[in-house]
Short mmCIF file of C-alpha atoms in Angstrom, two decimals:
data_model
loop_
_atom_site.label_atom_id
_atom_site.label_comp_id
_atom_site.label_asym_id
_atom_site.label_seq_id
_atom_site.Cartn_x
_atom_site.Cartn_y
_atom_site.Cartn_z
CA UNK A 1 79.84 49.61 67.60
CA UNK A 2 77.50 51.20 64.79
CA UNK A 3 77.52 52.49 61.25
CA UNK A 4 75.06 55.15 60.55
CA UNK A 5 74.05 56.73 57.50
CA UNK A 6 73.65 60.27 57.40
CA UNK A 7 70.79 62.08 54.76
CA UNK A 8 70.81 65.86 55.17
CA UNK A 9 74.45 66.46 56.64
CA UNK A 10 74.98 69.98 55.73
CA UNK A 11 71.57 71.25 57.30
CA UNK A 12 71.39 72.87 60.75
CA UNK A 13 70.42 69.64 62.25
CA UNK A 14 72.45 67.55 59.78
CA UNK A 15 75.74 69.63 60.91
CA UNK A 16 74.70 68.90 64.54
CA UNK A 17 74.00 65.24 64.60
CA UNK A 18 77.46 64.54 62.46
CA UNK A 19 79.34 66.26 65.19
CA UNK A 20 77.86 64.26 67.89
CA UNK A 21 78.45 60.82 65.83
CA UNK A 22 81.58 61.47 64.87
CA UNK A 23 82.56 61.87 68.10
CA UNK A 24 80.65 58.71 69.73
CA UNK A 25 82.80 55.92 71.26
CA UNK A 26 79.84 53.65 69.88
CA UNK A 27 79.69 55.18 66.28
CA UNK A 28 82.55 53.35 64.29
CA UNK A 29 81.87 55.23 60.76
CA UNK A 30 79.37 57.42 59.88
CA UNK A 31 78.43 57.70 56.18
CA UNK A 32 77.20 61.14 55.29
CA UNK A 33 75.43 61.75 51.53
CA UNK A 34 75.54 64.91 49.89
CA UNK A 35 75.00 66.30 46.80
CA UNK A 36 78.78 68.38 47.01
CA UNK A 37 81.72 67.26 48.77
CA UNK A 38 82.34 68.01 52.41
CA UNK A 39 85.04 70.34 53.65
CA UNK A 40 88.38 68.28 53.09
CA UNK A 41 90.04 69.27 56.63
CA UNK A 42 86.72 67.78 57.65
CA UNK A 43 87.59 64.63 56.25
CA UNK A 44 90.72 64.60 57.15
CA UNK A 45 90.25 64.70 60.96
CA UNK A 46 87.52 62.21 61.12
CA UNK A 47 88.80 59.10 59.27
CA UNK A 48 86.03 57.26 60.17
CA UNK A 49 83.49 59.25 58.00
CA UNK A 50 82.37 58.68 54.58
CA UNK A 51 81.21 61.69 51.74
CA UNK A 52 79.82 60.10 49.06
CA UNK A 53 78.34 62.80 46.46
CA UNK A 54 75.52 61.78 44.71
CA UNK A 55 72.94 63.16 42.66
CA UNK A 56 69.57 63.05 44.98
CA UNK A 57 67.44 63.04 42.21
CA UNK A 58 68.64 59.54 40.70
CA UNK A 59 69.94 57.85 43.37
CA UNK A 60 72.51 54.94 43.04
CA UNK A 61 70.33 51.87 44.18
CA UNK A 62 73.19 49.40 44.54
CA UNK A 63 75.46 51.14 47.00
CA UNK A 64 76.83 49.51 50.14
CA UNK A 65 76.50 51.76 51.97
CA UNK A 66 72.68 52.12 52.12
CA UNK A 67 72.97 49.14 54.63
CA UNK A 68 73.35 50.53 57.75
CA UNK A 69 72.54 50.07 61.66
CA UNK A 70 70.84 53.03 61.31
CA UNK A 71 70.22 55.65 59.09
CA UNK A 72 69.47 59.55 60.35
CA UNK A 73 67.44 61.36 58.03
CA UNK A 74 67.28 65.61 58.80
CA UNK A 75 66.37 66.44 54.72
CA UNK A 76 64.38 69.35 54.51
CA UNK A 77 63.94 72.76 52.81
CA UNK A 78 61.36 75.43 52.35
CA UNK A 79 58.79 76.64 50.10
CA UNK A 80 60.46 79.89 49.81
CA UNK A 81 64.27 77.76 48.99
CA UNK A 82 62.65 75.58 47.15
CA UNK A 83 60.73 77.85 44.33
CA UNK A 84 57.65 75.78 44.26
CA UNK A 85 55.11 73.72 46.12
CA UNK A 86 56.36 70.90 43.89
CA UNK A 87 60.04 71.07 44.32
CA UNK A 88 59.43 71.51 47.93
CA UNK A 89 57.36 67.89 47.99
CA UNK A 90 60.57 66.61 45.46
CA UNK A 91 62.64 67.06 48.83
CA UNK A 92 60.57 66.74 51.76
CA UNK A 93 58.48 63.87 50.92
CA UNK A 94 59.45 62.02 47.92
CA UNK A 95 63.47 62.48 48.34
CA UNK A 96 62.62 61.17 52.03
CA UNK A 97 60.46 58.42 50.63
CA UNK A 98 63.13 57.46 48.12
CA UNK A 99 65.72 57.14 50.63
CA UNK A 100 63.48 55.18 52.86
CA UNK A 101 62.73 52.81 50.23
CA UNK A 102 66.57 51.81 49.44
CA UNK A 103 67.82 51.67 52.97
CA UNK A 104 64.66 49.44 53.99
CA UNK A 105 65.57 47.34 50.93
CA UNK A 106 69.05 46.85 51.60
CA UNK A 107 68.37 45.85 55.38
CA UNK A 108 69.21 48.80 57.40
CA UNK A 109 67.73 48.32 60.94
CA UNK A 110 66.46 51.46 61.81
CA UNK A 111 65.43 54.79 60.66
CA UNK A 112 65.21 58.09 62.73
CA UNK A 113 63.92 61.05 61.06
CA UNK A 114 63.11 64.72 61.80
CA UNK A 115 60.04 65.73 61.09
CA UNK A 116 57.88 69.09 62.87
CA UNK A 117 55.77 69.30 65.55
CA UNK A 118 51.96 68.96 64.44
CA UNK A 119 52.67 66.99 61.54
CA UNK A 120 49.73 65.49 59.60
CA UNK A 121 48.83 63.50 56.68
CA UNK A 122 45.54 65.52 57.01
CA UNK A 123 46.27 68.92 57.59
CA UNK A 124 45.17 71.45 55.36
CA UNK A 125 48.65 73.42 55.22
CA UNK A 126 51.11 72.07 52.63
CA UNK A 127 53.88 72.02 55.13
CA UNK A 128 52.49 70.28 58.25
CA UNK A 129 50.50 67.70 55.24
CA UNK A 130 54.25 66.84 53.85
CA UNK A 131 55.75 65.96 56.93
CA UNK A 132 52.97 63.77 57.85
CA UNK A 133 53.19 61.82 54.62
CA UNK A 134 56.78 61.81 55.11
CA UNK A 135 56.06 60.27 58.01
CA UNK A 136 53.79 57.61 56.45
CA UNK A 137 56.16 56.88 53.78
CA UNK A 138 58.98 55.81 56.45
CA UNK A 139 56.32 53.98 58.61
CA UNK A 140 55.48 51.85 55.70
CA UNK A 141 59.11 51.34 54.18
CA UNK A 142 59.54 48.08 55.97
CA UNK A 143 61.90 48.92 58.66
CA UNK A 144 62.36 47.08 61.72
CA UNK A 145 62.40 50.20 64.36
CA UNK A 146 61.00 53.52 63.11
CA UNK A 147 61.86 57.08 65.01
CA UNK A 148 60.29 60.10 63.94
CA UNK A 149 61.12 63.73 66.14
CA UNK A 150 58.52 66.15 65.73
CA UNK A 151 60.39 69.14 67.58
CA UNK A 152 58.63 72.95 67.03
CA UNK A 153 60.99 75.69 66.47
CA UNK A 154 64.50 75.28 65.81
CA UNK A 155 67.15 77.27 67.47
CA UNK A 156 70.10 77.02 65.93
CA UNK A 157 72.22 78.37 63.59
CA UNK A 158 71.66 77.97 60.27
CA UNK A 159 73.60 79.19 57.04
CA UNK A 160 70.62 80.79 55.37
CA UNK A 161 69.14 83.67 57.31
CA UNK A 162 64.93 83.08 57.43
CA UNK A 163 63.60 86.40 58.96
CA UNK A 164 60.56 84.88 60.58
CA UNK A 165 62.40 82.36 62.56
CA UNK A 166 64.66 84.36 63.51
CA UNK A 167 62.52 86.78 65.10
CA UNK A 168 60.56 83.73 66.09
CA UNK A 169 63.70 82.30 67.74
CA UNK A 170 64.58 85.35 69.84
CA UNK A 171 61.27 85.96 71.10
CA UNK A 172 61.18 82.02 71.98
CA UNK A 173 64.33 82.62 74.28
CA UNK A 174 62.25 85.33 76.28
CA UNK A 175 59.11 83.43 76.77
CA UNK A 176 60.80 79.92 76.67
CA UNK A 177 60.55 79.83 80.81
CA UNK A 178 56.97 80.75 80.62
CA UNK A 179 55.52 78.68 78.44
CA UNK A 180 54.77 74.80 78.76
CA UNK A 181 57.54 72.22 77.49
CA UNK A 182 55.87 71.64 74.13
CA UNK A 183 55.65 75.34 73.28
CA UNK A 184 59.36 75.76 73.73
CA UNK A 185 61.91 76.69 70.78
CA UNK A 186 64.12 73.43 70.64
CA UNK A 187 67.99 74.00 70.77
CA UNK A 188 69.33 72.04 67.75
CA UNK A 189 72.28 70.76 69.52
CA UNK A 190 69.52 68.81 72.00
CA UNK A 191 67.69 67.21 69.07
CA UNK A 192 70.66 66.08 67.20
CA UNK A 193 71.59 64.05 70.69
CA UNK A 194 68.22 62.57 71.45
CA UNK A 195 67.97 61.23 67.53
CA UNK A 196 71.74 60.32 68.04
CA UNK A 197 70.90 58.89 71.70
CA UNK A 198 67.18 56.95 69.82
CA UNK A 199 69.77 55.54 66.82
CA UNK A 200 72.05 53.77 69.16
CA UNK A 201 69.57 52.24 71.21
CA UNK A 202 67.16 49.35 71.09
CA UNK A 203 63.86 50.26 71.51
CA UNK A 204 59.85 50.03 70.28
CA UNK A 205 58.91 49.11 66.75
CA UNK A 206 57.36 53.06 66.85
CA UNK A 207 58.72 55.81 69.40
CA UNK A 208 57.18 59.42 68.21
CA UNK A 209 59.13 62.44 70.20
CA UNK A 210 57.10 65.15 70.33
CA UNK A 211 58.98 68.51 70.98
CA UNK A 212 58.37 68.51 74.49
CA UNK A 213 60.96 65.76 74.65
CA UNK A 214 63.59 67.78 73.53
CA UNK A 215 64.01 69.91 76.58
CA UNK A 216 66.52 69.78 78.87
CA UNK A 217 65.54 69.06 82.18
#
């Protein structure tokens, strides 16, 4: 039986993977930070999840709870959501790196986290350059198994409507059969179970899923 911690619950992704561990014969509590409370009938159905609200930009650093089999990170926002280049980084990289840092510390075992396809510490954009160091920063946090997913475009449904992806998205469901596995829009539902699946199990120090790995089939 596990105990996972959950960054990024109320994403797309985040919504996904908490459904999945909640209901996991092998998941015995599932800890889910956010920066607002949870839906209370939410709660109240699933006794064996924590909510604690904190503030993501201080961090407790003494909590129990960062000590975890594993911890499943899907934080993320957009440039566009985000205002700025900088507040952007403030999420993607150096909110990731933060939480990295304090679950490493407190001896969590593993740490799976969503990143994009074609992520780089190198590249040139500011997006696909964040991940990457994202990347880097969980690589070096000291943990004892590291997962990262790099799927390519996410189709699922999300709260906030982004035009481009969704247009993106539907013409991904036409051309999906034609195109070669790594081109392929990933279905949301099929990421959060591999990362779920890659939490649970033992495996390499390193495993990198590229998006072709969350097909079905």
């Amino acid at each position: 039986m596990a105990s996972l911690l959950l960054l990024g619950a109320t994403g797309v992704v985040g919504r996904a993977v908490l459904n999945f561990a909640l209901n996991h014969p092998d998941v015995h509590q599932v800890t889910a930070v956010t920066r607002r409370p949870m839906a209370a009938g939410l709660l109240a159905q699933h006794p064996k999840l924590a909510n604690p609200v904190v503030d993501m930009a201080n961090l407790p650093t003494d909590a129990s709870w960062w000590k975890a089999d594993a911890l499943i990170c899907t934080l993320g926002t957009t440039i566009k959501l985000a205002g700025t280049p900088e507040k952007f980084r403030e999420v993607d990289l150096h909110l990731v790196n933060n939480v990295a840092t304090l679950a490493a510390r407190h001896g969590t075992h593993t740490f799976v986290l969503n990143s994009s396809s074609m992520a780089n510490a190198k590249a040139r954009g500011l997006y696909l350059r964040t991940k990457g160091e994202a990347e880097q920063a969980v690589l070096n946090a000291g943990f004892q198994r590291v997962v990262i997913a790099r799927p390519g475009l996410l189709d699922g449904n999300r709260e906030e409507f982004r035009l481009g992806e969704e247009i993106g998205v539907k013409a991904s469901r036409l051309l999906n059969p034609l195109l070669p596995k790594r081109l392929r829009s990933v279905k949301v539902e099929r990421l959060a179970a591999v990362m779920l699946a890659e939490a649970l199990r033992n495996g390499p120090e390193i495993t990198v899923l590229e998006s072709e790995k969350f097909q079905a089939g």
